[in-house]
PDB file of C-alpha atoms and ligand atoms in Angstrom:
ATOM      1  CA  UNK A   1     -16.296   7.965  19.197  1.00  0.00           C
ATOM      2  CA  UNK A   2     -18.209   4.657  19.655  1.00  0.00           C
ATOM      3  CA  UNK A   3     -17.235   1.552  16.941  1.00  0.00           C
ATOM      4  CA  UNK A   4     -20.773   1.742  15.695  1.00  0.00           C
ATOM      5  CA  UNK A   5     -19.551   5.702  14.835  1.00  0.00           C
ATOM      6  CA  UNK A   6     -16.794   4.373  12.634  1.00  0.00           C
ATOM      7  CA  UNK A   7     -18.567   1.999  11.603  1.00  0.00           C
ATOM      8  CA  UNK A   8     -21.266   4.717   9.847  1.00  0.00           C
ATOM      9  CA  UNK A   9     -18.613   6.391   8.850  1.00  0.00           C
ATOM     10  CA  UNK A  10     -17.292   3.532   7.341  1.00  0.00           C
ATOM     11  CA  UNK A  11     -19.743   2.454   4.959  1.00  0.00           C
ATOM     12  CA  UNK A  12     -19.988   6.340   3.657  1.00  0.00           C
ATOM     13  CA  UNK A  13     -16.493   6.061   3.326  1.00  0.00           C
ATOM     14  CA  UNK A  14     -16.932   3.087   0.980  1.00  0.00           C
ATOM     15  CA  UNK A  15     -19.847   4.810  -0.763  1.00  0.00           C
ATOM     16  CA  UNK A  16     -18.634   8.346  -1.132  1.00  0.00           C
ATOM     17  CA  UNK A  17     -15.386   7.759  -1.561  1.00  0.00           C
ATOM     18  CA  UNK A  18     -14.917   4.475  -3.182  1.00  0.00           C
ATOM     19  CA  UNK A  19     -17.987   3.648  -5.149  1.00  0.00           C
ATOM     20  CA  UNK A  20     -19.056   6.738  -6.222  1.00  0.00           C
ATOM     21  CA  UNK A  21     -15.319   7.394  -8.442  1.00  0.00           C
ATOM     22  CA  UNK A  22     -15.683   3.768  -9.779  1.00  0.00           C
ATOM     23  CA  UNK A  23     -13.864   1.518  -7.503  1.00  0.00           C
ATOM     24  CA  UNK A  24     -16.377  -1.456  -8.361  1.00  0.00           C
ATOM     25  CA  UNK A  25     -14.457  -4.356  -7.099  1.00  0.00           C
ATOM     26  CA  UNK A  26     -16.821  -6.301  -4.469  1.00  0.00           C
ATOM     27  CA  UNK A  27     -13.820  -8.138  -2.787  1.00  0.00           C
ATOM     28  CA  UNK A  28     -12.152  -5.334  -2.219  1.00  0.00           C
ATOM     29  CA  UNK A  29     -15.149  -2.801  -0.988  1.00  0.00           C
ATOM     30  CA  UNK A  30     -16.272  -5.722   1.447  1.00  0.00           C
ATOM     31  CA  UNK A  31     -12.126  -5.526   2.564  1.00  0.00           C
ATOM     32  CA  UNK A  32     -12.544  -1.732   2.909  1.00  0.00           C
ATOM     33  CA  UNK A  33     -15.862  -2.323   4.452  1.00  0.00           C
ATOM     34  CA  UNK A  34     -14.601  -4.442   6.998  1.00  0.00           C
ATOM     35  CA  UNK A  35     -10.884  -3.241   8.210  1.00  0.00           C
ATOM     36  CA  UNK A  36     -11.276  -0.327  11.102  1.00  0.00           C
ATOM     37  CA  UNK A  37      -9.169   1.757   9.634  1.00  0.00           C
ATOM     38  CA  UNK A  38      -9.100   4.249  12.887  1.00  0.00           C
ATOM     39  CA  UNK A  39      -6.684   1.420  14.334  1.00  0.00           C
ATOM     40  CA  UNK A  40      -4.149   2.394  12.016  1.00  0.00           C
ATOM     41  CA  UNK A  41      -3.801   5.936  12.874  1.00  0.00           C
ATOM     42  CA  UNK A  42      -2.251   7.884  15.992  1.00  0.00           C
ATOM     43  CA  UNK A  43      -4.919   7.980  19.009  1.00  0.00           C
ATOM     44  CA  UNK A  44      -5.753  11.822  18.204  1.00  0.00           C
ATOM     45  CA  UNK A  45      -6.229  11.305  14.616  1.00  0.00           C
ATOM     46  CA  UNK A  46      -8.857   8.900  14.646  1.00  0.00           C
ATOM     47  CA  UNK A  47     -11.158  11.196  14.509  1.00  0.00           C
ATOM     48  CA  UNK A  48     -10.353  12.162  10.757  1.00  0.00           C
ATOM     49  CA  UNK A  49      -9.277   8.062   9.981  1.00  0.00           C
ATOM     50  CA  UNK A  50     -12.103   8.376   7.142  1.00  0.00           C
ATOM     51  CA  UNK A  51     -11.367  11.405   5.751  1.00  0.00           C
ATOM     52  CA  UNK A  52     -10.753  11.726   1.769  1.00  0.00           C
ATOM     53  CA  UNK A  53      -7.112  12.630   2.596  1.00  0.00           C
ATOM     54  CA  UNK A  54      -3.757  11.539   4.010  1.00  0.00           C
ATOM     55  CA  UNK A  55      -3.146  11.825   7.435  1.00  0.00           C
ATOM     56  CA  UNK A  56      -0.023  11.408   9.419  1.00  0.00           C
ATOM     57  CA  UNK A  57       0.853   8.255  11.545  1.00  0.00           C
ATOM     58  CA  UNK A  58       4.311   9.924  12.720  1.00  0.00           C
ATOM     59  CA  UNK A  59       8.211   9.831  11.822  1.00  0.00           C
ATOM     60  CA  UNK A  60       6.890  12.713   8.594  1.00  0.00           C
ATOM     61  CA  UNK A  61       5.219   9.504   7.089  1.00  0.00           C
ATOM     62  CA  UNK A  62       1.572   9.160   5.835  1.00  0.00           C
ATOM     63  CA  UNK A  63      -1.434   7.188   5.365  1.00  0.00           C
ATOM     64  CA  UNK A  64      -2.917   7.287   1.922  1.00  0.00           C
ATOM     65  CA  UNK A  65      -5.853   8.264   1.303  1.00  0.00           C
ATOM     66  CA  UNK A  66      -8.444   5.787   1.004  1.00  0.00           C
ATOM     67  CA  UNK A  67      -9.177   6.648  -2.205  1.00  0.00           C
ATOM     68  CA  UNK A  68      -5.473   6.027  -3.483  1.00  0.00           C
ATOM     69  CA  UNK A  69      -5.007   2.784  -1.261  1.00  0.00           C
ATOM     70  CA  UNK A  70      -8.077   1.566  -4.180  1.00  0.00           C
ATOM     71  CA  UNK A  71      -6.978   2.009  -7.129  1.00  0.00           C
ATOM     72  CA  UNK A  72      -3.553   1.048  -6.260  1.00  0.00           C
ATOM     73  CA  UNK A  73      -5.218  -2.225  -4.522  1.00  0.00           C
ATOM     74  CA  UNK A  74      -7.661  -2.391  -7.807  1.00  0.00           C
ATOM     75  CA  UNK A  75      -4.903  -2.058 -10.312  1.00  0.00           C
ATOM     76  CA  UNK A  76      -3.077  -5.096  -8.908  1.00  0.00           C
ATOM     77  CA  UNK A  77      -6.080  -7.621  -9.353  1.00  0.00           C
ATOM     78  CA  UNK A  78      -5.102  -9.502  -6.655  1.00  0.00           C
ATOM     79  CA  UNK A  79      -6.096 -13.198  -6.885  1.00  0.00           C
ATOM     80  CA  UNK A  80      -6.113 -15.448  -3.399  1.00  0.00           C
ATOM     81  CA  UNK A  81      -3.073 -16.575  -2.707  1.00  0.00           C
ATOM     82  CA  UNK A  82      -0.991 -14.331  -4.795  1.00  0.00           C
ATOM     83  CA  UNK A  83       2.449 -13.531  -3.377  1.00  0.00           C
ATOM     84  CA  UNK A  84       2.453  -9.628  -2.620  1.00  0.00           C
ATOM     85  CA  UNK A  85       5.466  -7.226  -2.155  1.00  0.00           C
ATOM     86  CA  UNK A  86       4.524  -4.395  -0.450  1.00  0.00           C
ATOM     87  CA  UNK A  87       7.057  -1.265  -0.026  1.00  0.00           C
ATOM     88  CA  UNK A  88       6.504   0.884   2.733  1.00  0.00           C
ATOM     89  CA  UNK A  89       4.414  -0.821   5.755  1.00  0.00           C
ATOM     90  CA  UNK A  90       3.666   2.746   7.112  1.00  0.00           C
ATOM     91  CA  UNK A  91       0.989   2.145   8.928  1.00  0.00           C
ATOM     92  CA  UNK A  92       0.064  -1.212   7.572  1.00  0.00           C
ATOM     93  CA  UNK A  93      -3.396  -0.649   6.468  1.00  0.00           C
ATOM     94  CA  UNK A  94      -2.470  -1.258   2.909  1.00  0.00           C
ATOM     95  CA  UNK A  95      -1.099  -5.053   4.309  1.00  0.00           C
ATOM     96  CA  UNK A  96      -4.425  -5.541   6.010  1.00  0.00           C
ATOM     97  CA  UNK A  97      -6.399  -4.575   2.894  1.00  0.00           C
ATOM     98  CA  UNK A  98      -3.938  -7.087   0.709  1.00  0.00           C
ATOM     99  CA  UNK A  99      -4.595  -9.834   3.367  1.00  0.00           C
ATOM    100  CA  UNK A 100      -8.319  -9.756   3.653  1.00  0.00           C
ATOM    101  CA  UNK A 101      -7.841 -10.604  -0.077  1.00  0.00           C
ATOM    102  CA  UNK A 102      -6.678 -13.630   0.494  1.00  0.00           C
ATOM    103  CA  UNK A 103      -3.314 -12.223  -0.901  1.00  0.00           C
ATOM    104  CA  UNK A 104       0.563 -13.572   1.198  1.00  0.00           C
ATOM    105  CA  UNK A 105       2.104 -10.329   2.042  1.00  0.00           C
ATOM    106  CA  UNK A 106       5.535  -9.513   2.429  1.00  0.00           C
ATOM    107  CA  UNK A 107       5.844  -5.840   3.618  1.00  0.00           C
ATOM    108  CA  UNK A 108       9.249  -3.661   3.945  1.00  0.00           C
ATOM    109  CA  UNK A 109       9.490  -0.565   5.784  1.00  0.00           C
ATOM    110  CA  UNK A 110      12.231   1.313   6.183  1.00  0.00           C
ATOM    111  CA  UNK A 111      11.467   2.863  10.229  1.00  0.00           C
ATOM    112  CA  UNK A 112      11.539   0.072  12.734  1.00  0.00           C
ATOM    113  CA  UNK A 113       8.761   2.114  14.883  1.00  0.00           C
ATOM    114  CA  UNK A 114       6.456   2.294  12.061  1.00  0.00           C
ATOM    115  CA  UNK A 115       7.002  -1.620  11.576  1.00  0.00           C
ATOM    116  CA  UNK A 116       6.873  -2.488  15.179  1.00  0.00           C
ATOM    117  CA  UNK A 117       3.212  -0.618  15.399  1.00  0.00           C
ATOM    118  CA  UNK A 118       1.870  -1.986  11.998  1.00  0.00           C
ATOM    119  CA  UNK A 119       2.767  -5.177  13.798  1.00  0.00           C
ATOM    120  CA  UNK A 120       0.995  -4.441  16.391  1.00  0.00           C
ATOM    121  CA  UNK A 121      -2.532  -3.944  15.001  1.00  0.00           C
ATOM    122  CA  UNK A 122      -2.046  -6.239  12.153  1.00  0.00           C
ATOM    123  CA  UNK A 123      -1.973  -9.076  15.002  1.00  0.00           C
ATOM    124  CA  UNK A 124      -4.694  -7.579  16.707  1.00  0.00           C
ATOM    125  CA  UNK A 125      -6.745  -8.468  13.819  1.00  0.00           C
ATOM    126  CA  UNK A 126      -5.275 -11.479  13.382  1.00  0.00           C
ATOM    127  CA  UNK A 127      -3.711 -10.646   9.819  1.00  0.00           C
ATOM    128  CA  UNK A 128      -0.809 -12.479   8.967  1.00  0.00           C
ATOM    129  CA  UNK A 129       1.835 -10.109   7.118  1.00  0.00           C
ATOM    130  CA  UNK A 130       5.288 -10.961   6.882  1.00  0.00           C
ATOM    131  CA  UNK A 131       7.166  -7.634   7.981  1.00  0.00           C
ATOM    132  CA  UNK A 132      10.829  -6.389   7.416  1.00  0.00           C
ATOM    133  CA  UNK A 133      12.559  -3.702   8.742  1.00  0.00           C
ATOM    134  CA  UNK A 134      15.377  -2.831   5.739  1.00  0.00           C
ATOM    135  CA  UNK A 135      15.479  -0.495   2.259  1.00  0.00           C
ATOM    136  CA  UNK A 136      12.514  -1.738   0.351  1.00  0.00           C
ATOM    137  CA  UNK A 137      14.540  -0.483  -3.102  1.00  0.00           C
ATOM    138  CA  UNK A 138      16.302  -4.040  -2.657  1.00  0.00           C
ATOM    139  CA  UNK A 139      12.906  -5.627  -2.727  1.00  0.00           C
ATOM    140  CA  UNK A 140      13.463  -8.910  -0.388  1.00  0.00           C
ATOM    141  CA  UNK A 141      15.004 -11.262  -2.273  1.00  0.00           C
ATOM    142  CA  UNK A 142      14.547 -14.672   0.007  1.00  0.00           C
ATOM    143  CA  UNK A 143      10.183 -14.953  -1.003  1.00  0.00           C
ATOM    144  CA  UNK A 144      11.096 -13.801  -4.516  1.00  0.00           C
ATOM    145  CA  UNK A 145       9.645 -13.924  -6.989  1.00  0.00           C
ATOM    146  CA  UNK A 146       6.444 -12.060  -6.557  1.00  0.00           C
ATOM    147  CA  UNK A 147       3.028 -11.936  -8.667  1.00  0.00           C
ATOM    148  CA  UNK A 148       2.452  -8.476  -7.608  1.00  0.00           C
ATOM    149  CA  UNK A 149       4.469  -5.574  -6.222  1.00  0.00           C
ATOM    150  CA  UNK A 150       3.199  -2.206  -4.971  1.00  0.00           C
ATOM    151  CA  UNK A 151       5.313   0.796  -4.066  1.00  0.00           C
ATOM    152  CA  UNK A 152       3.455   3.007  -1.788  1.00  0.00           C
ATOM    153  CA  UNK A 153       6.272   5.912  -1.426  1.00  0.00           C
ATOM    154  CA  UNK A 154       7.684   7.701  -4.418  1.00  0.00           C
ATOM    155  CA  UNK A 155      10.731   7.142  -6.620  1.00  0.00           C
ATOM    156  CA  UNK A 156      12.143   8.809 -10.274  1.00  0.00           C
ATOM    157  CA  UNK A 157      12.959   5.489 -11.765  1.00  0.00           C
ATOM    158  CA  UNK A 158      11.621   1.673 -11.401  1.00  0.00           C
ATOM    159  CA  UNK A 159      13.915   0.254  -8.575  1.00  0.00           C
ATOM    160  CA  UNK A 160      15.798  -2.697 -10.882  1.00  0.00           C
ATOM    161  CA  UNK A 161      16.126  -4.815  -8.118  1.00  0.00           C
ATOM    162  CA  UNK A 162      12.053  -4.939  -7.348  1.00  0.00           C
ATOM    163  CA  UNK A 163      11.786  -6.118 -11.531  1.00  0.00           C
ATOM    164  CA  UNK A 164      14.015  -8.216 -11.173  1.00  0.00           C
ATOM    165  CA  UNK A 165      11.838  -9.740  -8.191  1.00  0.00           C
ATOM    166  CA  UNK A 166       8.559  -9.733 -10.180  1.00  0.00           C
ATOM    167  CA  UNK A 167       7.672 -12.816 -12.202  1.00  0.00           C
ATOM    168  CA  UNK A 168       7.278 -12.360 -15.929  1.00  0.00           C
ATOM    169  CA  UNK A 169       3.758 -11.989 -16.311  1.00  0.00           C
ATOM    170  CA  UNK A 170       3.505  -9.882 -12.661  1.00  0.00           C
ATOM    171  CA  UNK A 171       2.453  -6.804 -12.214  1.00  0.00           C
ATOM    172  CA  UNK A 172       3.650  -3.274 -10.290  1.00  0.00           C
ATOM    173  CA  UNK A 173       2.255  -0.175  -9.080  1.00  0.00           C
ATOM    174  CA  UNK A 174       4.444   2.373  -8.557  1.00  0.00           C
ATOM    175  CA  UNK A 175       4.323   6.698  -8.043  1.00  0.00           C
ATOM    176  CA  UNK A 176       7.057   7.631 -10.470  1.00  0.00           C
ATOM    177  CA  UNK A 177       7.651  11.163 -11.342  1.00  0.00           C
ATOM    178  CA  UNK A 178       9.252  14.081  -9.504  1.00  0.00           C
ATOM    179  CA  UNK A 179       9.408  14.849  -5.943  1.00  0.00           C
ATOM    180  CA  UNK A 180       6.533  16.308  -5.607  1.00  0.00           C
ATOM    181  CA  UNK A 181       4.165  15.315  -8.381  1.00  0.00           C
ATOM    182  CA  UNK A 182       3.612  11.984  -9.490  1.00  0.00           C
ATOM    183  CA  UNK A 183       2.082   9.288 -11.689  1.00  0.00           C
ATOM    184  CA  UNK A 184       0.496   6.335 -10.522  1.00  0.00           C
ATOM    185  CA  UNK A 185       1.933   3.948 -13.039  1.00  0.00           C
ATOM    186  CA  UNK A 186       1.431   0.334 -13.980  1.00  0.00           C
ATOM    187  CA  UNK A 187       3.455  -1.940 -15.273  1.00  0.00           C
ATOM    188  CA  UNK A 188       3.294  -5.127 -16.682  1.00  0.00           C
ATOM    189  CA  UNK A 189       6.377  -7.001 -16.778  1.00  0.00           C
ATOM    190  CA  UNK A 190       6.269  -9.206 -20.363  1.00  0.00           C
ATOM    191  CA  UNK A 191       9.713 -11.033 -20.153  1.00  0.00           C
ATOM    192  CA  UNK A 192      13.173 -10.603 -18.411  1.00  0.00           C
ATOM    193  CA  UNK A 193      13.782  -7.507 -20.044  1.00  0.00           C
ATOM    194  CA  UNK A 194      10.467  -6.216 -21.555  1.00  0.00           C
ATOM    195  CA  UNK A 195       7.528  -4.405 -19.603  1.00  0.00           C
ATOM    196  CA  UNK A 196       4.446  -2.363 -20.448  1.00  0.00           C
ATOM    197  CA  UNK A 197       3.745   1.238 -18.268  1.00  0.00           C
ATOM    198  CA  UNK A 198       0.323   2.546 -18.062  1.00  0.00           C
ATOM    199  CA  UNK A 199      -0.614   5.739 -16.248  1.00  0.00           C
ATOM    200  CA  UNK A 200      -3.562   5.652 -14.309  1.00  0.00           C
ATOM    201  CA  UNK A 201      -3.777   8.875 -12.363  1.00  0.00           C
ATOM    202  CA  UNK A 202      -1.340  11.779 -10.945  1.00  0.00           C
ATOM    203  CA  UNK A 203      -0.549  11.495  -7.190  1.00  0.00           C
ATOM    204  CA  UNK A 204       1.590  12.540  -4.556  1.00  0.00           C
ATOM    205  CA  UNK A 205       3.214  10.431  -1.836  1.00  0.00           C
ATOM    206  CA  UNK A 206       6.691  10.405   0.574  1.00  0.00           C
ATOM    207  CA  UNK A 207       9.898   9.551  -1.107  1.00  0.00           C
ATOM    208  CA  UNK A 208      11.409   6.426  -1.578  1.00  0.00           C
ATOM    209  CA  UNK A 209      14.373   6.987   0.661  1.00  0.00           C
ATOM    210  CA  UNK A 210      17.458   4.191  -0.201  1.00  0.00           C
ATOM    211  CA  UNK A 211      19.751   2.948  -3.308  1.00  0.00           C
ATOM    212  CA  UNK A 212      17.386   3.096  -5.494  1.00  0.00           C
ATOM    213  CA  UNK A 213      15.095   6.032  -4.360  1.00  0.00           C
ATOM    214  CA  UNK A 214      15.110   9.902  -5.459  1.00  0.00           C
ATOM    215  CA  UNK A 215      18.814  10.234  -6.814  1.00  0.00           C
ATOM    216  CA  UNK A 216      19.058  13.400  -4.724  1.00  0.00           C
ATOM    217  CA  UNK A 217      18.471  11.680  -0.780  1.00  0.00           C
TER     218      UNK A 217
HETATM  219  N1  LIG B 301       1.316   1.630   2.825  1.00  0.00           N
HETATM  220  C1  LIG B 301       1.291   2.519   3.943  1.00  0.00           C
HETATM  221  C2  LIG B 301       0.022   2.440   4.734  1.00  0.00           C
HETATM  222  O1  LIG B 301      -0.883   1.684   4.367  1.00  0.00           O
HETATM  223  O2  LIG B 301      -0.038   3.122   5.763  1.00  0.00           O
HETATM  224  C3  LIG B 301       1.573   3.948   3.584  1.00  0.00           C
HETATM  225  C4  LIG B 301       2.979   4.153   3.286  1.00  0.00           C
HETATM  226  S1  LIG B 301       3.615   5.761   3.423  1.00  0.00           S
HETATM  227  C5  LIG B 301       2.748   6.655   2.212  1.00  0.00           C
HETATM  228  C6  LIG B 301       5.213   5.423   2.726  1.00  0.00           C
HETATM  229  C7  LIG B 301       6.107   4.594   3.591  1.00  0.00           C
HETATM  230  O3  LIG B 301       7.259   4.224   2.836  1.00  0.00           O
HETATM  231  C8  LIG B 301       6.634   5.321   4.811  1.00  0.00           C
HETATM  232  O4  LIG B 301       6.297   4.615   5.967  1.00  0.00           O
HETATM  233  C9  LIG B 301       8.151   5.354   4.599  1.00  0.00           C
HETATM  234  O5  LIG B 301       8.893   5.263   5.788  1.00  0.00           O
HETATM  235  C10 LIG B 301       8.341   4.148   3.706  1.00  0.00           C
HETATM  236  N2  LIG B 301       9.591   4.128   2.925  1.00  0.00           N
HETATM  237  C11 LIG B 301      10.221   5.125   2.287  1.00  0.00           C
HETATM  238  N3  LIG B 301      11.342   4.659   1.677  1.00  0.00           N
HETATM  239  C12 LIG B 301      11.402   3.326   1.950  1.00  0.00           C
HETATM  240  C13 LIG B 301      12.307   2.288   1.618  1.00  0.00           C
HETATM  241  N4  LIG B 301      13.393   2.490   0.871  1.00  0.00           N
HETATM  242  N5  LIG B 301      12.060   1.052   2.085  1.00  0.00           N
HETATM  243  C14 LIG B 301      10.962   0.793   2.851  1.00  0.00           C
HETATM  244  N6  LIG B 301      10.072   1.738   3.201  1.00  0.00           N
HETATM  245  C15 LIG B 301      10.283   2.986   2.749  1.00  0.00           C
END
C-alpha cells in the first residue's frame, strides 16, 4: 500500500470512526488526521492499521482502537504544555497523539521491546516522549506531579501511587472493572484525599500487570 492509500484511509478513519460517534475536538482530529498510524503496527498488520478494532503489535499486547485512543485522549482535555503520564507505551501511538497536542509526555511500559520500538518511530517523527522501561503502577515519581494521567491497560482498583502523582485539580482515565470487562472511568482528583469518578463507556483492554495491577497476577 502506497502513503497516499493510508492516507485515504486515514481521513475515513477520522470521519467514520471519529466524527461520526461525536469525537468533535478539532485539535485532536487534525492529530489523528496527521499521525500514520500504520507505523505503529507490525509490518504485516498494516494493512488493517485503520481498522475500528485492536490489533496486535506483539509480546500478547494491543493497540487500541482508534476509537478508544479518542475518547480517552478527549476526556483528558489536554491543554499545550500539560505534563502527561502515560501507562503502557505499547506501541506508542497514544504518546504521538498526546505530543502533537502540544502535551510533555512521560510514558511507562512495562516490556523493554515494546519501549525500544515505540522509540523507534516516535523519533522517526520527530516526537519527543520521555520513555521508561519499569511497572507503571508506581507512576514515575521524579516529573511528578502530573496534570493528566491515562492508564491504557486495565486494573480493579486506582493504583494509589499514580493519585498520589496527580495534582489536585488533575485529571485520570483509567479501565477499572474486572478482567475482562471494563469501565472507562474518569476521575477528577478535588484535594489530597477527595476525587470525583465518572463513567464514560464500557471497554476492554490488557491487564495492568505489577503492585498495583489485577490482585490475582
Ligand atoms: N497506549 C498503547 C498504544 O498506544 O499502543 C496501548 C497500550 S496496550 C493496550 C497496554 C500496554 O500496557 C501494554 O503494552 C502492556 O505491556 C502495558 N502494561 C501492562 N502493565 C503495565 C505496567 N504495570 N506498567 C507499564 N506498562 C504496563
Amino acid at each position: 500500500m502506497s502513503d497516499l492509500d493510508f492516507k485515504f484511509l486515514r481521513e475515513q478513519m477520522v470521519a467514520r470512526q471519529l466524527k461520526s460517534r461525536g469525537i468533535n475536538d478539532d485539535k485532536l482530529l487534525y492529530a489523528f488526521s496527521k499521525i500514520p498510524r500504520e507505523l505503529f503496527v507490525p509490518q504485516d498488520k498494516r494493512a488493517y492499521a485503520y481498522d475500528d478494532s485492536p490489533l496486535p503489535i506483539g509480546l500478547e499486547q494491543t493497540i487500541s482502537q482508534p476509537y478508544i485512543v479518542a475518547v480517552m485522549t478527549q476526556a483528558l482535555k489536554i491543554k499545550e504544555n500539560d505534563k502527561v503520564l502515560e501507562i503502557g507505551t505499547g506501541s506508542g501511538y497514544q504518546s504521538a497523539i498526546l505530543a502533537e497536542l502540544g502535551a510533555k509526555v512521560y510514558s511507562v511500559e512495562r516490556l523493554l521491546d515494546l519501549s525500544k520500538r515505540a522509540k523507534e518511530v516516535l523519533d522517526y517523527l520527530g516526537y519527543r516522549v520521555n520513555l521508561k522501561v519499569g511497572d507503571g503502577t508506581l507512576g514515575w515519581l521524579e516529573f511528578s506531579p502530573y496534570d493528566k494521567i491515562i492508564v491504557t491497560a486495565a486494573g480493579d482498583r486506582i493504583p494509589q501511587p499514580l493519585f498520589e502523582q496527580l495534582k489536585i485539580g488533575g485529571r485520570m482515565v483509567i479501565p477499572l472493572g474486572e478482567r475482562f470487562s471494563q469501565n472507562l472511568t474518569v476521575i477528577d482528583k478535588l484535594s489530597k484525599k477527595e476525587m470525583r469518578k465518572e463513567v464514560i463507556c464500557g471497554c476492554i483492554f490488557v491487564p495492568l500487570i505489577g503492585d498495583y495491577g489485577y490482585k490475582d497476577n
